[in-house]
Structures are given as C-alpha cells and as structure tokens.
mmCIF file of C-alpha atoms in Angstrom:
data_model
loop_
_atom_site.group_PDB
_atom_site.id
_atom_site.type_symbol
_atom_site.label_atom_id
_atom_site.label_comp_id
_atom_site.label_asym_id
_atom_site.label_seq_id
_atom_site.Cartn_x
_atom_site.Cartn_y
_atom_site.Cartn_z
ATOM 1 C CA MET V 1 78.246 -40.151 2.335
ATOM 2 C CA HIS V 2 80.255 -37.226 1.126
ATOM 3 C CA GLU V 3 78.886 -33.698 0.975
ATOM 4 C CA THR V 4 78.402 -33.948 -2.798
ATOM 5 C CA GLY V 5 76.208 -36.994 -2.298
ATOM 6 C CA ARG V 6 78.841 -39.443 -3.516
ATOM 7 C CA VAL V 7 79.225 -42.693 -1.632
ATOM 8 C CA LEU V 8 82.845 -43.146 -0.636
ATOM 9 C CA PRO V 9 84.248 -46.624 -1.261
ATOM 10 C CA SER V 10 84.681 -48.376 2.077
ATOM 11 C CA ARG V 11 87.783 -50.245 0.869
ATOM 12 C CA ALA V 12 90.645 -49.720 -1.565
ATOM 13 C CA SER V 13 93.749 -51.659 -2.588
ATOM 14 C CA VAL V 14 95.590 -48.372 -2.548
ATOM 15 C CA VAL V 15 94.697 -44.759 -1.777
ATOM 16 C CA ILE V 16 96.598 -42.041 -3.632
ATOM 17 C CA ILE V 17 96.613 -38.683 -1.864
ATOM 18 C CA GLY V 18 97.025 -35.853 -4.398
ATOM 19 C CA GLY V 19 95.231 -35.333 -7.692
ATOM 20 C CA GLY V 20 97.835 -33.390 -9.652
ATOM 21 C CA ALA V 21 99.804 -34.751 -12.595
ATOM 22 C CA MET V 22 101.793 -37.079 -10.327
ATOM 23 C CA GLY V 23 98.726 -38.572 -8.647
ATOM 24 C CA VAL V 24 96.608 -39.112 -11.768
ATOM 25 C CA SER V 25 99.570 -40.563 -13.679
ATOM 26 C CA SER V 26 100.136 -43.023 -10.811
ATOM 27 C CA ALA V 27 96.416 -43.873 -10.669
ATOM 28 C CA TYR V 28 96.407 -44.594 -14.401
ATOM 29 C CA ALA V 29 99.585 -46.711 -14.280
ATOM 30 C CA LEU V 30 98.272 -48.805 -11.372
ATOM 31 C CA ALA V 31 94.807 -49.319 -12.863
ATOM 32 C CA ALA V 32 96.272 -50.127 -16.299
ATOM 33 C CA ALA V 33 98.479 -52.775 -14.635
ATOM 34 C CA GLY V 34 95.324 -54.456 -13.355
ATOM 35 C CA VAL V 35 95.390 -53.252 -9.745
ATOM 36 C CA PRO V 36 91.742 -53.316 -8.596
ATOM 37 C CA ASP V 37 90.097 -50.684 -6.408
ATOM 38 C CA VAL V 38 92.563 -47.838 -6.953
ATOM 39 C CA VAL V 39 91.218 -44.730 -5.190
ATOM 40 C CA LEU V 40 92.603 -41.207 -5.542
ATOM 41 C CA ILE V 41 91.543 -38.329 -3.319
ATOM 42 C CA ASP V 42 92.319 -34.616 -3.465
ATOM 43 C CA LYS V 43 91.160 -31.782 -1.245
ATOM 44 C CA GLY V 44 90.310 -29.666 -4.314
ATOM 45 C CA PRO V 45 89.536 -30.188 -8.004
ATOM 46 C CA LEU V 46 91.969 -32.448 -9.879
ATOM 47 C CA GLY V 47 95.121 -30.598 -10.948
ATOM 48 C CA SER V 48 94.211 -27.530 -8.884
ATOM 49 C CA GLY V 49 97.465 -27.457 -6.867
ATOM 50 C CA SER V 50 100.876 -26.822 -8.367
ATOM 51 C CA THR V 51 100.042 -28.588 -11.660
ATOM 52 C CA SER V 52 97.566 -25.904 -12.751
ATOM 53 C CA LYS V 53 100.109 -23.191 -11.920
ATOM 54 C CA ALA V 54 103.038 -24.781 -13.784
ATOM 55 C CA ALA V 55 104.687 -23.023 -16.727
ATOM 56 C CA GLY V 56 104.186 -26.255 -18.698
ATOM 57 C CA GLY V 57 107.826 -26.757 -19.671
ATOM 58 C CA VAL V 58 108.923 -30.283 -20.578
ATOM 59 C CA ARG V 59 112.644 -30.962 -20.932
ATOM 60 C CA ALA V 60 115.362 -33.571 -20.525
ATOM 61 C CA GLN V 61 118.217 -31.139 -19.878
ATOM 62 C CA PHE V 62 119.163 -32.058 -16.306
ATOM 63 C CA SER V 63 122.458 -32.737 -14.572
ATOM 64 C CA ASP V 64 121.425 -35.873 -12.640
ATOM 65 C CA ARG V 65 121.347 -39.111 -14.685
ATOM 66 C CA VAL V 66 118.153 -40.364 -13.069
ATOM 67 C CA ASN V 67 116.379 -37.059 -13.691
ATOM 68 C CA ILE V 68 117.451 -37.225 -17.338
ATOM 69 C CA GLU V 69 116.115 -40.789 -17.648
ATOM 70 C CA LEU V 70 112.795 -39.871 -15.990
ATOM 71 C CA ALA V 71 112.488 -36.856 -18.295
ATOM 72 C CA VAL V 72 113.340 -38.790 -21.473
ATOM 73 C CA ARG V 73 110.702 -41.409 -20.655
ATOM 74 C CA SER V 74 108.155 -38.659 -19.923
ATOM 75 C CA LEU V 75 108.897 -36.763 -23.156
ATOM 76 C CA GLU V 76 108.207 -39.969 -25.097
ATOM 77 C CA THR V 77 104.800 -40.170 -23.397
ATOM 78 C CA PHE V 78 103.980 -36.507 -24.073
ATOM 79 C CA GLU V 79 104.799 -37.010 -27.773
ATOM 80 C CA THR V 80 102.251 -39.820 -28.125
ATOM 81 C CA PHE V 81 99.821 -38.527 -25.468
ATOM 82 C CA ALA V 82 97.034 -37.413 -27.814
ATOM 83 C CA ASP V 83 96.956 -40.796 -29.572
ATOM 84 C CA ARG V 84 97.254 -42.862 -26.392
ATOM 85 C CA PHE V 85 94.837 -40.958 -24.190
ATOM 86 C CA GLY V 86 92.583 -39.172 -26.667
ATOM 87 C CA GLN V 87 93.489 -35.814 -25.148
ATOM 88 C CA GLU V 88 95.236 -32.991 -27.000
ATOM 89 C CA ILE V 89 97.900 -31.376 -24.771
ATOM 90 C CA ASP V 90 99.189 -28.620 -27.118
ATOM 91 C CA LEU V 91 102.742 -29.929 -27.141
ATOM 92 C CA HIS V 92 105.075 -27.391 -28.749
ATOM 93 C CA LYS V 93 108.547 -28.796 -29.327
ATOM 94 C CA VAL V 94 110.298 -25.452 -29.548
ATOM 95 C CA GLY V 95 113.374 -26.620 -27.645
ATOM 96 C CA TYR V 96 114.844 -25.343 -24.372
ATOM 97 C CA LEU V 97 117.626 -22.809 -24.624
ATOM 98 C CA PHE V 98 119.837 -22.145 -21.579
ATOM 99 C CA LEU V 99 121.796 -18.874 -21.934
ATOM 100 C CA LEU V 100 125.132 -19.003 -20.106
ATOM 101 C CA ASP V 101 127.130 -15.971 -18.971
ATOM 102 C CA SER V 102 129.867 -17.430 -16.736
ATOM 103 C CA PRO V 103 132.792 -19.774 -17.468
ATOM 104 C CA GLU V 104 131.653 -21.963 -14.531
ATOM 105 C CA SER V 105 128.173 -22.499 -15.932
ATOM 106 C CA VAL V 106 129.585 -23.169 -19.417
ATOM 107 C CA ALA V 107 131.873 -25.889 -17.980
ATOM 108 C CA GLU V 108 128.998 -27.352 -15.953
ATOM 109 C CA PHE V 109 126.654 -27.473 -18.955
ATOM 110 C CA GLU V 110 129.351 -29.050 -21.135
ATOM 111 C CA LYS V 111 129.541 -31.879 -18.582
ATOM 112 C CA ASN V 112 125.737 -32.127 -18.396
ATOM 113 C CA VAL V 113 125.351 -32.234 -22.186
ATOM 114 C CA ALA V 114 127.828 -35.128 -22.337
ATOM 115 C CA VAL V 115 125.729 -37.106 -19.814
ATOM 116 C CA GLN V 116 122.502 -36.174 -21.640
ATOM 117 C CA ASN V 117 123.945 -37.293 -25.003
ATOM 118 C CA ASP V 118 125.045 -40.550 -23.393
ATOM 119 C CA LEU V 119 121.379 -41.147 -22.461
ATOM 120 C CA GLY V 120 120.072 -40.312 -25.932
ATOM 121 C CA VAL V 121 119.135 -36.645 -25.458
ATOM 122 C CA PRO V 122 120.039 -34.572 -28.571
ATOM 123 C CA SER V 123 121.191 -31.555 -26.538
ATOM 124 C CA ARG V 124 124.257 -29.604 -27.602
ATOM 125 C CA MET V 125 126.357 -26.573 -26.752
ATOM 126 C CA ILE V 126 125.807 -23.786 -29.266
ATOM 127 C CA SER V 127 127.308 -20.409 -30.085
ATOM 128 C CA VAL V 128 125.859 -17.110 -28.921
ATOM 129 C CA ARG V 129 125.005 -16.316 -32.543
ATOM 130 C CA GLU V 130 122.968 -19.502 -32.923
ATOM 131 C CA ALA V 131 121.239 -18.766 -29.608
ATOM 132 C CA ALA V 132 120.141 -15.381 -30.966
ATOM 133 C CA GLU V 133 118.653 -17.099 -34.020
ATOM 134 C CA LEU V 134 116.684 -19.511 -31.806
ATOM 135 C CA SER V 135 115.489 -16.717 -29.516
ATOM 136 C CA PRO V 136 115.345 -13.490 -31.552
ATOM 137 C CA LEU V 137 114.151 -11.326 -28.635
ATOM 138 C CA ILE V 138 117.363 -11.689 -26.609
ATOM 139 C CA ASP V 139 120.232 -9.253 -26.162
ATOM 140 C CA THR V 140 123.414 -11.357 -26.261
ATOM 141 C CA ASP V 141 125.561 -8.914 -24.284
ATOM 142 C CA GLY V 142 127.714 -10.808 -21.766
ATOM 143 C CA LEU V 143 126.744 -14.271 -23.014
ATOM 144 C CA LEU V 144 129.523 -16.824 -23.504
ATOM 145 C CA ALA V 145 127.597 -19.798 -24.897
ATOM 146 C CA ALA V 146 124.265 -21.622 -24.673
ATOM 147 C CA ALA V 147 122.897 -25.153 -24.354
ATOM 148 C CA TYR V 148 119.971 -26.275 -26.494
ATOM 149 C CA SER V 149 117.888 -29.403 -27.000
ATOM 150 C CA PRO V 150 115.355 -29.455 -29.843
ATOM 151 C CA THR V 151 113.109 -32.148 -28.309
ATOM 152 C CA ASP V 152 112.230 -30.051 -25.219
ATOM 153 C CA GLY V 153 109.239 -27.719 -25.244
ATOM 154 C CA HIS V 154 106.001 -26.998 -23.399
ATOM 155 C CA CYS V 155 102.426 -28.266 -23.187
ATOM 156 C CA THR V 156 99.248 -27.682 -21.170
ATOM 157 C CA PRO V 157 99.364 -29.208 -17.665
ATOM 158 C CA GLU V 158 95.582 -29.228 -17.127
ATOM 159 C CA SER V 159 95.127 -31.238 -20.344
ATOM 160 C CA VAL V 160 97.646 -33.830 -19.169
ATOM 161 C CA VAL V 161 95.691 -34.204 -15.910
ATOM 162 C CA LEU V 162 92.426 -34.565 -17.862
ATOM 163 C CA GLY V 163 93.934 -37.212 -20.140
ATOM 164 C CA TYR V 164 95.318 -39.308 -17.293
ATOM 165 C CA ALA V 165 92.189 -38.887 -15.150
ATOM 166 C CA GLY V 166 89.910 -40.026 -17.972
ATOM 167 C CA ALA V 167 92.125 -43.014 -18.773
ATOM 168 C CA ALA V 168 92.413 -43.994 -15.082
ATOM 169 C CA ARG V 169 88.625 -43.922 -14.699
ATOM 170 C CA ARG V 170 88.161 -46.021 -17.848
ATOM 171 C CA MET V 171 90.512 -48.572 -16.269
ATOM 172 C CA GLY V 172 88.349 -48.675 -13.139
ATOM 173 C CA ALA V 173 90.125 -46.270 -10.770
ATOM 174 C CA ARG V 174 87.929 -44.097 -8.520
ATOM 175 C CA LEU V 175 89.003 -40.439 -8.552
ATOM 176 C CA LEU V 176 87.460 -38.350 -5.781
ATOM 177 C CA PRO V 177 88.206 -34.616 -6.007
ATOM 178 C CA ASN V 178 87.055 -32.233 -3.260
ATOM 179 C CA CYS V 179 87.591 -34.915 -0.633
ATOM 180 C CA ALA V 180 90.474 -34.000 1.676
ATOM 181 C CA ALA V 181 92.474 -36.592 3.572
ATOM 182 C CA THR V 182 92.453 -35.851 7.298
ATOM 183 C CA GLY V 183 94.613 -38.674 8.662
ATOM 184 C CA ILE V 184 96.003 -42.162 8.241
ATOM 185 C CA GLU V 185 95.103 -44.921 10.666
ATOM 186 C CA THR V 186 97.837 -47.433 11.516
ATOM 187 C CA VAL V 187 97.725 -50.605 13.585
ATOM 188 C CA ASP V 188 101.004 -52.180 14.767
ATOM 189 C CA GLY V 189 103.052 -50.305 12.170
ATOM 190 C CA ARG V 190 100.730 -51.195 9.290
ATOM 191 C CA ILE V 191 98.403 -48.835 7.461
ATOM 192 C CA ALA V 192 94.763 -49.717 8.123
ATOM 193 C CA ALA V 193 92.781 -46.831 6.634
ATOM 194 C CA VAL V 194 92.808 -43.309 5.249
ATOM 195 C CA LEU V 195 90.508 -40.878 7.008
ATOM 196 C CA THR V 196 88.851 -38.256 4.827
ATOM 197 C CA GLU V 197 86.311 -35.462 5.180
ATOM 198 C CA GLY V 198 83.808 -37.828 3.602
ATOM 199 C CA GLY V 199 84.547 -40.899 5.695
ATOM 200 C CA ARG V 200 87.007 -43.723 6.255
ATOM 201 C CA ILE V 201 88.545 -45.784 3.447
ATOM 202 C CA GLU V 202 90.072 -49.069 4.561
ATOM 203 C CA THR V 203 93.391 -49.751 2.794
ATOM 204 C CA ASP V 204 96.803 -51.222 3.452
ATOM 205 C CA THR V 205 98.721 -48.915 1.080
ATOM 206 C CA VAL V 206 98.953 -45.139 0.741
ATOM 207 C CA ILE V 207 100.744 -43.271 -2.036
ATOM 208 C CA CYS V 208 101.607 -39.685 -1.176
ATOM 209 C CA ALA V 209 101.660 -37.534 -4.324
ATOM 210 C CA ALA V 210 100.611 -34.333 -2.601
ATOM 211 C CA GLY V 211 103.449 -32.078 -3.754
ATOM 212 C CA ALA V 212 103.915 -29.022 -1.553
ATOM 213 C CA TRP V 213 101.327 -30.421 0.885
ATOM 214 C CA SER V 214 103.199 -33.711 1.489
ATOM 215 C CA ARG V 215 105.039 -33.091 4.739
ATOM 216 C CA PRO V 216 102.056 -33.325 7.125
ATOM 217 C CA ILE V 217 100.831 -36.449 5.301
ATOM 218 C CA GLY V 218 104.174 -38.150 5.945
ATOM 219 C CA GLY V 219 103.903 -36.952 9.542
ATOM 220 C CA TRP V 220 100.669 -38.951 9.984
ATOM 221 C CA VAL V 221 102.728 -42.157 9.720
ATOM 222 C CA GLY V 222 105.958 -40.851 11.258
ATOM 223 C CA VAL V 223 107.772 -40.379 7.933
ATOM 224 C CA ASP V 224 109.761 -37.175 7.414
ATOM 225 C CA LEU V 225 109.195 -35.835 3.894
ATOM 226 C CA PRO V 226 111.309 -32.658 3.909
ATOM 227 C CA VAL V 227 109.227 -30.697 1.404
ATOM 228 C CA THR V 228 108.920 -26.930 1.733
ATOM 229 C CA PRO V 229 106.321 -24.885 -0.190
ATOM 230 C CA LEU V 230 107.875 -21.932 -2.014
ATOM 231 C CA ARG V 231 105.854 -19.427 -4.030
ATOM 232 C CA ARG V 232 106.784 -18.962 -7.689
ATOM 233 C CA GLN V 233 105.070 -16.397 -9.893
ATOM 234 C CA VAL V 234 104.332 -16.364 -13.595
ATOM 235 C CA LEU V 235 103.186 -13.532 -15.871
ATOM 236 C CA VAL V 236 101.616 -13.602 -19.318
ATOM 237 C CA THR V 237 102.081 -10.615 -21.608
ATOM 238 C CA GLU V 238 99.563 -8.956 -23.854
ATOM 239 C CA PRO V 239 99.777 -10.022 -27.500
ATOM 240 C CA VAL V 240 103.188 -9.285 -29.035
ATOM 241 C CA PRO V 241 102.804 -8.157 -32.667
ATOM 242 C CA ASP V 242 104.934 -10.113 -35.194
ATOM 243 C CA LEU V 243 106.212 -12.432 -32.451
ATOM 244 C CA PRO V 244 108.938 -14.573 -34.039
ATOM 245 C CA PRO V 245 109.201 -18.311 -33.361
ATOM 246 C CA THR V 246 111.213 -18.639 -30.183
ATOM 247 C CA ALA V 247 112.700 -21.416 -28.074
ATOM 248 C CA PHE V 248 111.779 -21.764 -24.379
ATOM 249 C CA THR V 249 114.535 -19.396 -23.244
ATOM 250 C CA ILE V 250 116.211 -19.390 -19.825
ATOM 251 C CA ASP V 251 118.805 -16.846 -18.740
ATOM 252 C CA PHE V 252 120.567 -19.288 -16.437
ATOM 253 C CA GLY V 253 122.455 -16.681 -14.413
ATOM 254 C CA THR V 254 119.252 -14.893 -13.314
ATOM 255 C CA THR V 255 116.687 -17.732 -13.920
ATOM 256 C CA PHE V 256 114.571 -15.288 -15.987
ATOM 257 C CA TYR V 257 112.699 -17.357 -18.571
ATOM 258 C CA PHE V 258 110.042 -16.948 -21.249
ATOM 259 C CA HIS V 259 108.180 -18.960 -23.853
ATOM 260 C CA ARG V 260 105.421 -18.250 -26.319
ATOM 261 C CA GLU V 261 101.882 -18.486 -24.906
ATOM 262 C CA GLY V 262 99.184 -17.882 -27.517
ATOM 263 C CA PRO V 263 99.762 -14.454 -29.075
ATOM 264 C CA GLY V 264 101.980 -13.346 -26.185
ATOM 265 C CA LEU V 265 104.685 -14.682 -23.904
ATOM 266 C CA LEU V 266 104.676 -16.452 -20.557
ATOM 267 C CA LEU V 267 107.531 -15.300 -18.354
ATOM 268 C CA GLY V 268 108.857 -15.873 -14.876
ATOM 269 C CA MET V 269 111.886 -15.933 -12.620
ATOM 270 C CA SER V 270 112.801 -17.286 -9.192
ATOM 271 C CA ASP V 271 112.906 -14.797 -6.324
ATOM 272 C CA PRO V 272 115.862 -15.368 -3.956
ATOM 273 C CA ASP V 273 114.065 -13.293 -1.301
ATOM 274 C CA GLU V 274 110.937 -15.449 -1.329
ATOM 275 C CA THR V 275 110.253 -17.072 2.045
ATOM 276 C CA PRO V 276 108.642 -20.506 2.490
ATOM 277 C CA GLY V 277 104.912 -20.804 3.040
ATOM 278 C CA PHE V 278 101.592 -21.584 1.367
ATOM 279 C CA LYS V 279 101.350 -18.171 -0.288
ATOM 280 C CA LEU V 280 99.195 -18.147 -3.382
ATOM 281 C CA ASP V 281 98.556 -14.425 -3.630
ATOM 282 C CA ARG V 282 100.513 -12.362 -6.149
ATOM 283 C CA SER V 283 103.153 -10.012 -4.875
ATOM 284 C CA ASP V 284 104.975 -7.168 -6.625
ATOM 285 C CA ALA V 285 108.165 -7.496 -4.561
ATOM 286 C CA TRP V 286 109.927 -9.590 -7.225
ATOM 287 C CA LEU V 287 109.045 -7.289 -10.143
ATOM 288 C CA PRO V 288 112.019 -4.868 -9.882
ATOM 289 C CA ARG V 289 114.447 -7.792 -10.095
ATOM 290 C CA LEU V 290 112.472 -9.308 -12.976
ATOM 291 C CA GLY V 291 112.479 -5.930 -14.741
ATOM 292 C CA GLU V 292 116.248 -5.679 -14.341
ATOM 293 C CA ALA V 293 116.790 -9.141 -15.855
ATOM 294 C CA MET V 294 114.398 -8.368 -18.718
ATOM 295 C CA ALA V 295 116.031 -5.012 -19.447
ATOM 296 C CA ARG V 296 119.375 -6.740 -19.722
ATOM 297 C CA ARG V 297 118.440 -9.947 -21.534
ATOM 298 C CA ALA V 298 115.237 -9.209 -23.485
ATOM 299 C CA PRO V 299 114.880 -5.406 -23.611
ATOM 300 C CA ALA V 300 112.312 -5.654 -26.437
ATOM 301 C CA LEU V 301 109.839 -7.012 -23.870
ATOM 302 C CA MET V 302 110.034 -3.941 -21.651
ATOM 303 C CA GLU V 303 107.424 -2.194 -23.802
ATOM 304 C CA THR V 304 104.973 -5.098 -23.623
ATOM 305 C CA GLY V 305 102.059 -4.927 -21.195
ATOM 306 C CA ILE V 306 101.185 -7.690 -18.760
ATOM 307 C CA ALA V 307 97.770 -9.271 -19.363
ATOM 308 C CA THR V 308 97.591 -11.717 -16.488
ATOM 309 C CA GLY V 309 99.620 -13.686 -13.975
ATOM 310 C CA TRP V 310 99.411 -16.125 -11.116
ATOM 311 C CA ALA V 311 101.307 -17.607 -8.197
ATOM 312 C CA GLY V 312 101.904 -21.304 -7.585
ATOM 313 C CA LEU V 313 103.992 -23.447 -5.267
ATOM 314 C CA TYR V 314 107.243 -25.262 -5.889
ATOM 315 C CA GLU V 315 107.684 -28.197 -3.516
ATOM 316 C CA VAL V 316 111.328 -27.841 -2.629
ATOM 317 C CA THR V 317 113.658 -30.342 -0.933
ATOM 318 C CA PRO V 318 117.040 -29.434 0.585
ATOM 319 C CA ASP V 319 118.952 -30.674 -2.500
ATOM 320 C CA HIS V 320 116.299 -29.725 -5.111
ATOM 321 C CA ASN V 321 115.810 -33.374 -5.961
ATOM 322 C CA ALA V 322 112.745 -35.558 -5.667
ATOM 323 C CA LEU V 323 111.646 -37.875 -2.890
ATOM 324 C CA ILE V 324 110.611 -41.242 -4.335
ATOM 325 C CA GLY V 325 110.463 -44.469 -2.381
ATOM 326 C CA THR V 326 108.774 -46.765 0.100
ATOM 327 C CA ALA V 327 109.028 -45.690 3.718
ATOM 328 C CA PRO V 328 110.648 -48.031 6.218
ATOM 329 C CA GLY V 329 109.048 -48.302 9.652
ATOM 330 C CA VAL V 330 105.467 -48.317 8.401
ATOM 331 C CA ASP V 331 103.934 -50.949 6.165
ATOM 332 C CA ARG V 332 103.120 -49.609 2.929
ATOM 333 C CA PHE V 333 103.605 -45.922 2.548
ATOM 334 C CA ILE V 334 104.943 -44.977 -0.894
ATOM 335 C CA TYR V 335 105.831 -41.391 -1.770
ATOM 336 C CA ALA V 336 106.597 -39.410 -4.935
ATOM 337 C CA THR V 337 106.973 -35.747 -4.118
ATOM 338 C CA GLY V 338 109.433 -32.877 -3.668
ATOM 339 C CA PHE V 339 110.269 -32.445 -7.354
ATOM 340 C CA SER V 340 111.317 -28.814 -6.793
ATOM 341 C CA GLY V 341 109.549 -27.494 -9.874
ATOM 342 C CA HIS V 342 109.936 -30.366 -12.346
ATOM 343 C CA GLY V 343 107.217 -32.718 -11.103
ATOM 344 C CA PHE V 344 104.773 -32.005 -13.914
ATOM 345 C CA LEU V 345 107.299 -32.784 -16.620
ATOM 346 C CA MET V 346 108.379 -36.042 -14.927
ATOM 347 C CA SER V 347 104.889 -37.234 -13.986
ATOM 348 C CA PRO V 348 104.427 -39.805 -16.789
ATOM 349 C CA ALA V 349 107.614 -41.686 -15.891
ATOM 350 C CA VAL V 350 107.176 -41.348 -12.128
ATOM 351 C CA GLY V 351 103.688 -42.853 -12.406
ATOM 352 C CA GLU V 352 105.340 -45.961 -13.889
ATOM 353 C CA VAL V 353 107.930 -46.015 -11.084
ATOM 354 C CA VAL V 354 105.198 -45.734 -8.425
ATOM 355 C CA ARG V 355 103.322 -48.620 -10.083
ATOM 356 C CA ASP V 356 106.471 -50.773 -9.949
ATOM 357 C CA LEU V 357 107.178 -49.877 -6.302
ATOM 358 C CA TYR V 358 103.603 -50.894 -5.482
ATOM 359 C CA LEU V 359 103.857 -54.179 -7.411
ATOM 360 C CA GLY V 360 107.313 -55.030 -6.059
ATOM 361 C CA ARG V 361 108.877 -54.812 -9.525
ATOM 362 C CA THR V 362 112.229 -53.217 -10.370
ATOM 363 C CA PRO V 363 111.498 -49.790 -11.986
ATOM 364 C CA PHE V 364 113.103 -48.936 -15.349
ATOM 365 C CA VAL V 365 115.380 -46.497 -13.521
ATOM 366 C CA ASP V 366 117.114 -46.806 -10.147
ATOM 367 C CA VAL V 367 115.380 -44.367 -7.788
ATOM 368 C CA THR V 368 117.042 -45.590 -4.575
ATOM 369 C CA GLY V 369 119.081 -42.354 -4.467
ATOM 370 C CA PHE V 370 115.810 -40.408 -4.070
ATOM 371 C CA ASP V 371 114.968 -42.086 -0.767
ATOM 372 C CA ALA V 372 113.696 -39.501 1.733
ATOM 373 C CA GLY V 373 116.049 -40.923 4.356
ATOM 374 C CA ARG V 374 119.071 -39.476 2.557
ATOM 375 C CA PHE V 375 118.934 -36.225 4.531
ATOM 376 C CA ALA V 376 119.083 -37.988 7.892
ATOM 377 C CA GLN V 377 122.201 -39.766 6.614
ATOM 378 C CA SER V 378 123.549 -36.424 5.346
ATOM 379 C CA TRP V 379 124.139 -37.589 1.777
ATOM 380 C CA THR V 380 122.391 -35.640 -0.941
ATOM 381 C CA ARG V 381 122.393 -35.635 -4.734
ATOM 382 C CA PRO V 382 121.942 -32.064 -5.900
ATOM 383 C CA GLU V 383 120.198 -31.273 -9.172
ATOM 384 C CA LEU V 384 121.905 -28.248 -10.694
ATOM 385 C CA ASN V 385 119.608 -27.474 -13.635
ATOM 386 C CA ILE V 386 116.922 -25.866 -11.494
ATOM 387 C CA VAL V 387 115.093 -22.809 -12.737
#
C-alpha cells in the first residue's frame, strides 16, 4: 500500500521515473504503441518540477541539427495537440526573435538559419527595422541584425502535461504521482525492480526522465548522468496598458527575454553568477543585471511593476546538450534528461525517441551523439542557441 491508499502495481514492463513533460510524453508514446503495464512515478505532483516553472517557449531555432529536428517534430505536435489530446494548451505562434549585437553572433546565426532552412524551418535573418516592428517595446541601439522564425511561440506547460497524462492513462499506463523512487535493484547487471516509498515494483526496464534530479538515479545503476541543477528565475509584470502584439524576444548578448503573458509580460534572464544547487527560492541578486539589460533593450518596461515571479531549475550538462540513450553496463536503463532548458519544448519528439529505444526501433532522428558517455570520451557537441 501507498500512503494515499493506492495499491502499487507489483510488476511493470517499464518504470518511468519523472512525471514532467518528458516522462508523461514517454508514457503516452509507449502505451500508445501497445506496451502493456507502463508505470510512471514521480516524487511530487505531475509536472511539478522544472516543467511547471518553464517559460513555455517552443521554438526550432537551434544550432545543432538533431535539436532542430527534435524541435520541428515537437512543434508539429503542439500545433495539433488540442485536437489529438482534447487539451487546450494556449499555443501562441508569435515567433521567436533573437536580437544580435555582435558581428560574431550575426555570423553564427546566419549559419544556423541556413541549417534550419535546410530542415524546413522558416527562420530568416531580418533587419533591425523589421525587428522593431515585430517587438515594438525594444530600443534598437547597438543592434546589428536579428533572426526570426514565425512558427515559434509559447504555450502552457502544465496543460501539455495534463494532455499527455490523460492520454497515457486512457491507453492503460499507470501514473503514480507523490510516489518517490528510492532505489533500483539489479541482479547480475540486469534491472530487477524499482524501489519506491510505496513499495517495490518488479521491472526489467527503467526510463530516467527526472530532469535536474537525474544524476543520483543514474548512480543507482552505476551510470554517470552529468546533470547539474541550476536555478533560473522568471518574473511576470503587472498588466501593461495598450500592450502591442510582440514576438517572443531574446536579447542574445545578455539573454534577457520577454513574451506576452495575459495582460502583462513574462520576462527572465540567465544569471552568470548563479551557482549549482537545488535552489527554488527567489533571490534578488540577479535583479540589478536584469534591470541594466532592460534599461538598455526595453526601457519602456522599467516603469512596469512586477506582479509575481518564481524560480525553477535548468538541468544543465557540460555542453548544454541533452543526454538520450541506453546505458551500457546495465541491462535496460534508458535516459532522456539534461536538456539544459529546452526539455519542455522537445518533449513530444523525445517521447517518440524513448519509445523507439525501448522497442529496439530506429528513431526518426539519430540521437547517438547524445549518449551520456560522450564526456568520458571527451567529445562534446555544444548547442549554441541557449538562453
């Protein structure tokens, strides 16, 4: 028995650890493919980790081909999500606008846009004047150019989790929130069971989709998942009167970004002084730097009050790219984690990849470069379009 009175299944074909967007998408994909007895566990409510703290951005403007392909596939799912899953996700295709203020970043984005176009993404380099039309609140001083893709945008992460969770359950998956994993039992290099607060679940396959909390889970089976939790903070302004339509705007040089959120704006920025750790409290230390970036790039916002805000965790790897694969050395441990801030937006496609890894099929995209072993072999594949 579990403390809520639920009876834990004694057996599962596969246990997914992590009930954020990545976990529920994987649970749905597996159950929809006919895998019986799919069980997902999470130590808290579904989507209560990084997913619920995400800024909700969905985009295909990346520098790495595989990331672009994962994002394109995911954007297609988000576009049809309401029809497919019966869950409205408030998708706003306002486009992503990257503001560029150095010749190096302009050259880099020109290269990236060429790769994106090659993979069917309608991104393009645009003039500073056009950027100002797409994002009327910006001050263009010092800008050289911008990159824009009209099919990018933002949606509501919690709704995506709800949609996938409901669909996974309808397909027969068991989703068990508030049931933390406490260990993995192995016998002769094979997984035998997952231990949880509520009891033992016999299984021969574990999928780790635990985001910032993944490293210790890998450690239970001797697999190094080099994922570091890093706090990122988001603020939402009070209503902005006469707020014009605006693209999801990113000042690439500073990482200051904003997009419309109801009658106000959601805004954020990375903090280079932030230190790793599971810190979910809000801190004011980053505000002076944020204020500086706002004063320079969107001075109109300086008069706007802040209504609310929160802190969440990025799950960062050494090269800011994901860890996706099947671990060697232990029989069947599959992982999809370490997305360094773009896990939510890639979750639909990665769920399909996880399904294929489980079923021994070839995924639609080659994820072998995301193997967690790449750091031990000192080859990495850096993703440059990180915000």
